[in-house]
mmCIF file of C-alpha atoms in Angstrom:
data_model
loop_
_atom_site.group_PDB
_atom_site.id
_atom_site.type_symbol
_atom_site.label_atom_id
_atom_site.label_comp_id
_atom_site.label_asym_id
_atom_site.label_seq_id
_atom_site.Cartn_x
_atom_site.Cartn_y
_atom_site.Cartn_z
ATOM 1 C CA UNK A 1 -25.952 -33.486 -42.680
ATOM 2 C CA UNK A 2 -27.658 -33.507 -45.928
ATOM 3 C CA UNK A 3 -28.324 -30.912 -48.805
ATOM 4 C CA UNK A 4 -31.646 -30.681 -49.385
ATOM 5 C CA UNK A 5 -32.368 -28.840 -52.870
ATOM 6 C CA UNK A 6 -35.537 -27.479 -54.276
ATOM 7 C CA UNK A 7 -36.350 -27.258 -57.825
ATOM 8 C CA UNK A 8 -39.650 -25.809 -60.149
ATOM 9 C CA UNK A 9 -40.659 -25.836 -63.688
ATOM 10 C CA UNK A 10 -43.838 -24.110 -65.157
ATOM 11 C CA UNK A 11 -45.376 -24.966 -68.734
ATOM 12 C CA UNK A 12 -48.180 -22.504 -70.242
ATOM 13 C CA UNK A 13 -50.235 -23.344 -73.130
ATOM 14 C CA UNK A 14 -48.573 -23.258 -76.528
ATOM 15 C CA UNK A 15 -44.628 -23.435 -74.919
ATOM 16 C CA UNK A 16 -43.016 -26.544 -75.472
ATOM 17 C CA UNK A 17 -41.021 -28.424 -72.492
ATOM 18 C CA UNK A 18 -38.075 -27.480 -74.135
ATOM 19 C CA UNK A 19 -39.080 -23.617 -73.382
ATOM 20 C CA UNK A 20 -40.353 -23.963 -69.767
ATOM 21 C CA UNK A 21 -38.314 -21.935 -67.490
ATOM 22 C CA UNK A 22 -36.621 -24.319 -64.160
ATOM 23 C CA UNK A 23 -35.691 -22.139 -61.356
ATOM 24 C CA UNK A 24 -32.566 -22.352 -60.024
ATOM 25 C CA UNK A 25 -31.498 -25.075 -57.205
ATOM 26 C CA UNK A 26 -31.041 -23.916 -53.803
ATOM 27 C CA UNK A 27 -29.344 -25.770 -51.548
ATOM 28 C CA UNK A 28 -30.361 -25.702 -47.842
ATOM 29 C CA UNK A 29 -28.744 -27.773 -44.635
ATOM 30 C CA UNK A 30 -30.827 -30.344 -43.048
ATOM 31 C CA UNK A 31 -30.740 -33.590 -40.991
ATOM 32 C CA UNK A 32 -30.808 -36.204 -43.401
ATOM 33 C CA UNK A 33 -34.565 -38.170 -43.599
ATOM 34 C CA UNK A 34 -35.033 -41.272 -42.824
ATOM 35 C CA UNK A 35 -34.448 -44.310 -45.553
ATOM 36 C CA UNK A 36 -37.812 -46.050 -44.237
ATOM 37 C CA UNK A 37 -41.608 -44.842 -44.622
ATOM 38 C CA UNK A 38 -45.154 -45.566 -44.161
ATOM 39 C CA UNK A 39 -47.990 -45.777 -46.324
ATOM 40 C CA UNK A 40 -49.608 -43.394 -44.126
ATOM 41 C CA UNK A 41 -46.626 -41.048 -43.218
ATOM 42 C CA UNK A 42 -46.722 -40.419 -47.075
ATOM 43 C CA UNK A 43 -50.161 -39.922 -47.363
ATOM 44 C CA UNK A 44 -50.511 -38.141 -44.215
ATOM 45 C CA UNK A 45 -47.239 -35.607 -45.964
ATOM 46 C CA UNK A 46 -48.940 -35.401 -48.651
ATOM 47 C CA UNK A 47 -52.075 -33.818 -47.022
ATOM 48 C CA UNK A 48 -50.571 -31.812 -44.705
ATOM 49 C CA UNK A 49 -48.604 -30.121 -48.221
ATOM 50 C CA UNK A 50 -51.894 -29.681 -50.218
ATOM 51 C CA UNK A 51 -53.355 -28.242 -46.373
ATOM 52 C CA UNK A 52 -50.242 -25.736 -46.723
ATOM 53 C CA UNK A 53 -50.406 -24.832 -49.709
ATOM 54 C CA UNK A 54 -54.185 -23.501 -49.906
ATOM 55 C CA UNK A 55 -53.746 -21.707 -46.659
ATOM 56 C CA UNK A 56 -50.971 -19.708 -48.254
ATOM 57 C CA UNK A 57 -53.459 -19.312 -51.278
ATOM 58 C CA UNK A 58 -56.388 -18.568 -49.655
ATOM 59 C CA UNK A 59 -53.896 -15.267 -47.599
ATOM 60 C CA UNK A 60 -53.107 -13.975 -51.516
ATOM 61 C CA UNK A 61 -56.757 -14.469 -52.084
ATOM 62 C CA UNK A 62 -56.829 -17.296 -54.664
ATOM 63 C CA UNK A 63 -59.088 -19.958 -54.968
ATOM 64 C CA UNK A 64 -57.867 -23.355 -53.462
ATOM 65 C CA UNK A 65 -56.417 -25.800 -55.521
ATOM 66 C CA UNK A 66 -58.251 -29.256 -55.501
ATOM 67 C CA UNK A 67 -56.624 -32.185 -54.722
ATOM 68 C CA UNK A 68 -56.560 -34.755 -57.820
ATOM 69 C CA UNK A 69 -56.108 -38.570 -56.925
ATOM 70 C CA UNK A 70 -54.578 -38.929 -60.803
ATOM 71 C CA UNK A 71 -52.183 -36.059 -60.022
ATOM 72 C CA UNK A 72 -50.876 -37.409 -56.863
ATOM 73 C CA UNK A 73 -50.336 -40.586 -58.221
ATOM 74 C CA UNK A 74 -48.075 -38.905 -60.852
ATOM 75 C CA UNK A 75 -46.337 -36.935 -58.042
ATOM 76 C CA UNK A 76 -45.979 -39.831 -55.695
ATOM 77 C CA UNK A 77 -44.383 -42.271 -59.095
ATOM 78 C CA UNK A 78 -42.142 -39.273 -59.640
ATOM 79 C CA UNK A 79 -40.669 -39.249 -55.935
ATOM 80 C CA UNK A 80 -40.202 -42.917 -55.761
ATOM 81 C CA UNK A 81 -38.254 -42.881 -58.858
ATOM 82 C CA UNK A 82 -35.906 -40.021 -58.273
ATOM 83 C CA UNK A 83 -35.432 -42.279 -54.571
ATOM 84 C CA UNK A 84 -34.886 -45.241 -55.933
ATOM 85 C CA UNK A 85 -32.889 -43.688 -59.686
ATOM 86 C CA UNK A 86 -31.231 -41.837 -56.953
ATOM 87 C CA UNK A 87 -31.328 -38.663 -59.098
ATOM 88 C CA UNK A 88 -32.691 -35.259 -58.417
ATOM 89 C CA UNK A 89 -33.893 -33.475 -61.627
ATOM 90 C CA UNK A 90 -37.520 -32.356 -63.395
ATOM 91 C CA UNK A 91 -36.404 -34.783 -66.567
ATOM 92 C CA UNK A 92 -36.568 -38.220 -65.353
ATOM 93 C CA UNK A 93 -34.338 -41.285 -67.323
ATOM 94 C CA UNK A 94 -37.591 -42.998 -66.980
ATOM 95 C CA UNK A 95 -40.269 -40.742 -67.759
ATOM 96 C CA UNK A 96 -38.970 -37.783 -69.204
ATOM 97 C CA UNK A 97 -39.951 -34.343 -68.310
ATOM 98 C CA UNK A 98 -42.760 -33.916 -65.951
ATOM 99 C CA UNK A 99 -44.795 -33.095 -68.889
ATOM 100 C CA UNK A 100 -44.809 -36.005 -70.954
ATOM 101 C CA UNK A 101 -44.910 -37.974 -67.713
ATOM 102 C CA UNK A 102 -48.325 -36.648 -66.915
ATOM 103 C CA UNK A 103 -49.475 -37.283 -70.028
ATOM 104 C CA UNK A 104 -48.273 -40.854 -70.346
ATOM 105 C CA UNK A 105 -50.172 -41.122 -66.849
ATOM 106 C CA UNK A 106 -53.440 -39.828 -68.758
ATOM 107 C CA UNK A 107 -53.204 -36.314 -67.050
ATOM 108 C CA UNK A 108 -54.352 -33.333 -69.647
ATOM 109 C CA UNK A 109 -53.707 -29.851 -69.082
ATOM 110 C CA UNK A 110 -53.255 -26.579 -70.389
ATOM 111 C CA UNK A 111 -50.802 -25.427 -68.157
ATOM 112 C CA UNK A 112 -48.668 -27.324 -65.768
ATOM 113 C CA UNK A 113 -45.909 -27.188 -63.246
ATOM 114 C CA UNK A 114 -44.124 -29.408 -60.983
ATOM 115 C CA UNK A 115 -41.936 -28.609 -57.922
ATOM 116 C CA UNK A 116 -39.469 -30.829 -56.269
ATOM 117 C CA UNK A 117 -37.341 -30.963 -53.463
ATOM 118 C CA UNK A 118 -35.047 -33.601 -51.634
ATOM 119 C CA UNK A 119 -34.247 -33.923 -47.906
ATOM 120 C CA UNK A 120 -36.445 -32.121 -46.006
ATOM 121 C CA UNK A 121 -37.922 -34.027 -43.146
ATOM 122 C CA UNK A 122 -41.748 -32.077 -42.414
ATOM 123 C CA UNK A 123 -44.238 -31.074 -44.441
ATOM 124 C CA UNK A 124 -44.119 -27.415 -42.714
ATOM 125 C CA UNK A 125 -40.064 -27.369 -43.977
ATOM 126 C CA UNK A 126 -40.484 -28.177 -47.558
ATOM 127 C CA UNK A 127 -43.517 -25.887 -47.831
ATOM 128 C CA UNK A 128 -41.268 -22.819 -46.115
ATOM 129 C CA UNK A 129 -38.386 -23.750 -48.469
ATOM 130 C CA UNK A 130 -40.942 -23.657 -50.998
ATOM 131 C CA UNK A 131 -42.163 -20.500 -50.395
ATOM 132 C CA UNK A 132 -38.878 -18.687 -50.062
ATOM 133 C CA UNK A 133 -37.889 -19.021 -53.316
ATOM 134 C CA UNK A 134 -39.452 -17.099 -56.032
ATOM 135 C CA UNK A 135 -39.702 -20.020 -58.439
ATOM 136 C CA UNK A 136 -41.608 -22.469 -56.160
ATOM 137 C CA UNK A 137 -43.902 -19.902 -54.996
ATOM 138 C CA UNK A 138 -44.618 -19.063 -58.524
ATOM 139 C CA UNK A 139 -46.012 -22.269 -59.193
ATOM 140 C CA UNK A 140 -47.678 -22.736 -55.662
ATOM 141 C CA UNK A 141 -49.594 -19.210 -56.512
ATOM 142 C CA UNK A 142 -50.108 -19.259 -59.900
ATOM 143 C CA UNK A 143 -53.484 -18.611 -60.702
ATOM 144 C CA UNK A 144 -54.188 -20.656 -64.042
ATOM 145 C CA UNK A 145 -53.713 -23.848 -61.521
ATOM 146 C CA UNK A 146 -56.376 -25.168 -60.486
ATOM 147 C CA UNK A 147 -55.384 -28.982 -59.357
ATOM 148 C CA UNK A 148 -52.528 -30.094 -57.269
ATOM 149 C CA UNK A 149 -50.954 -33.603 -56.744
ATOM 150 C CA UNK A 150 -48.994 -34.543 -53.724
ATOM 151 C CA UNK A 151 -46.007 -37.029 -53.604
ATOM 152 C CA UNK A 152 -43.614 -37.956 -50.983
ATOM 153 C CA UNK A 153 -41.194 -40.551 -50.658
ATOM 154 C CA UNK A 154 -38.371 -41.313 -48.334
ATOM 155 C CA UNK A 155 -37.557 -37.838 -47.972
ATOM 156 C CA UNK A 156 -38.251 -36.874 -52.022
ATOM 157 C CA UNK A 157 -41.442 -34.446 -52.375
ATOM 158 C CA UNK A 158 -43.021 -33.705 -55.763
ATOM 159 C CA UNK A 159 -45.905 -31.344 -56.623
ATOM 160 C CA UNK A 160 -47.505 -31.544 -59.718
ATOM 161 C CA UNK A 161 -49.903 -28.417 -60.786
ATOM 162 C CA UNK A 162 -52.121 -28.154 -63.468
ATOM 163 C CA UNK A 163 -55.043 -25.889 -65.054
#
């Protein structure tokens, strides 16, 4: 049985990474995921998360987030290296925070967030851990977001979020 964690971490115009709040991990039992993958199971995750997410958007009555093929591609570098770094944190010893990553990736924002989570084997599992916990939901809700990228990898998911 493996832990699988969740973590988030918001940035609003005019904070610094430095300031941005990270919500607390939560730990959670699960099976553990399997160490192989598809192209298409990822994609296919990745989908079904964005497809969860703006359902639970469109219930609060907020506009749905659009998918961005630059986002995801941040999200989905971000999952493979936390696999393959086998680490689990927003700062990465590769990129940095989640911030400069998306910058160094050519991503510009005004506000930004990223959620991540490790060990969860469905895209309807990580999206109800998600949602449970105030500081995922935050970012999944918050209405200065506009765009959302999608990455999974062997069992790592990463949202990116930005507006």
């Amino acid at each position: 049985m493996l832990a699988a964690v969740l973590m988030s971490v918001t940035l609003a115009a005019g904070i610094t990474a430095g300031q941005a709040g990270v919500a607390e991990a939560l730990p959670v039992s699960v099976s553990a995921p399997s160490v192989t993958q598809s192209a298409q199971s990822s994609y296919t995750f990745s989908r079904q998360v964005v497809s969860l997410v703006n359902k639970q958007r469109a219930k609060a009555g907020l506009k749905p987030l659009t998918l961005s093929t630059k986002l995801s591609a941040v999200a989905k570098a971000k999952a493979i290296d936390m696999y393959k770094k086998d680490y689990f944190d927003h700062n990465s010893p590769v990129y940095g925070s989640p911030f400069d990553m998306m910058k160094a990736f050519g991503v510009t924002f005004r506000y930004a967030g990223e959620n991540i989570a490790s060990g969860y084997k469905t895209p309807e599992d990580v999206m109800k851990a998600w949602m449970n916990s105030p500081g995922h939901r935050a970012n999944i809700m918050n209405k200065n977001f506009t765009t959302i990228g999608m990455g999974y990898f062997n069992g790592e998911w990463v949202q990116h979020f930005t507006g």
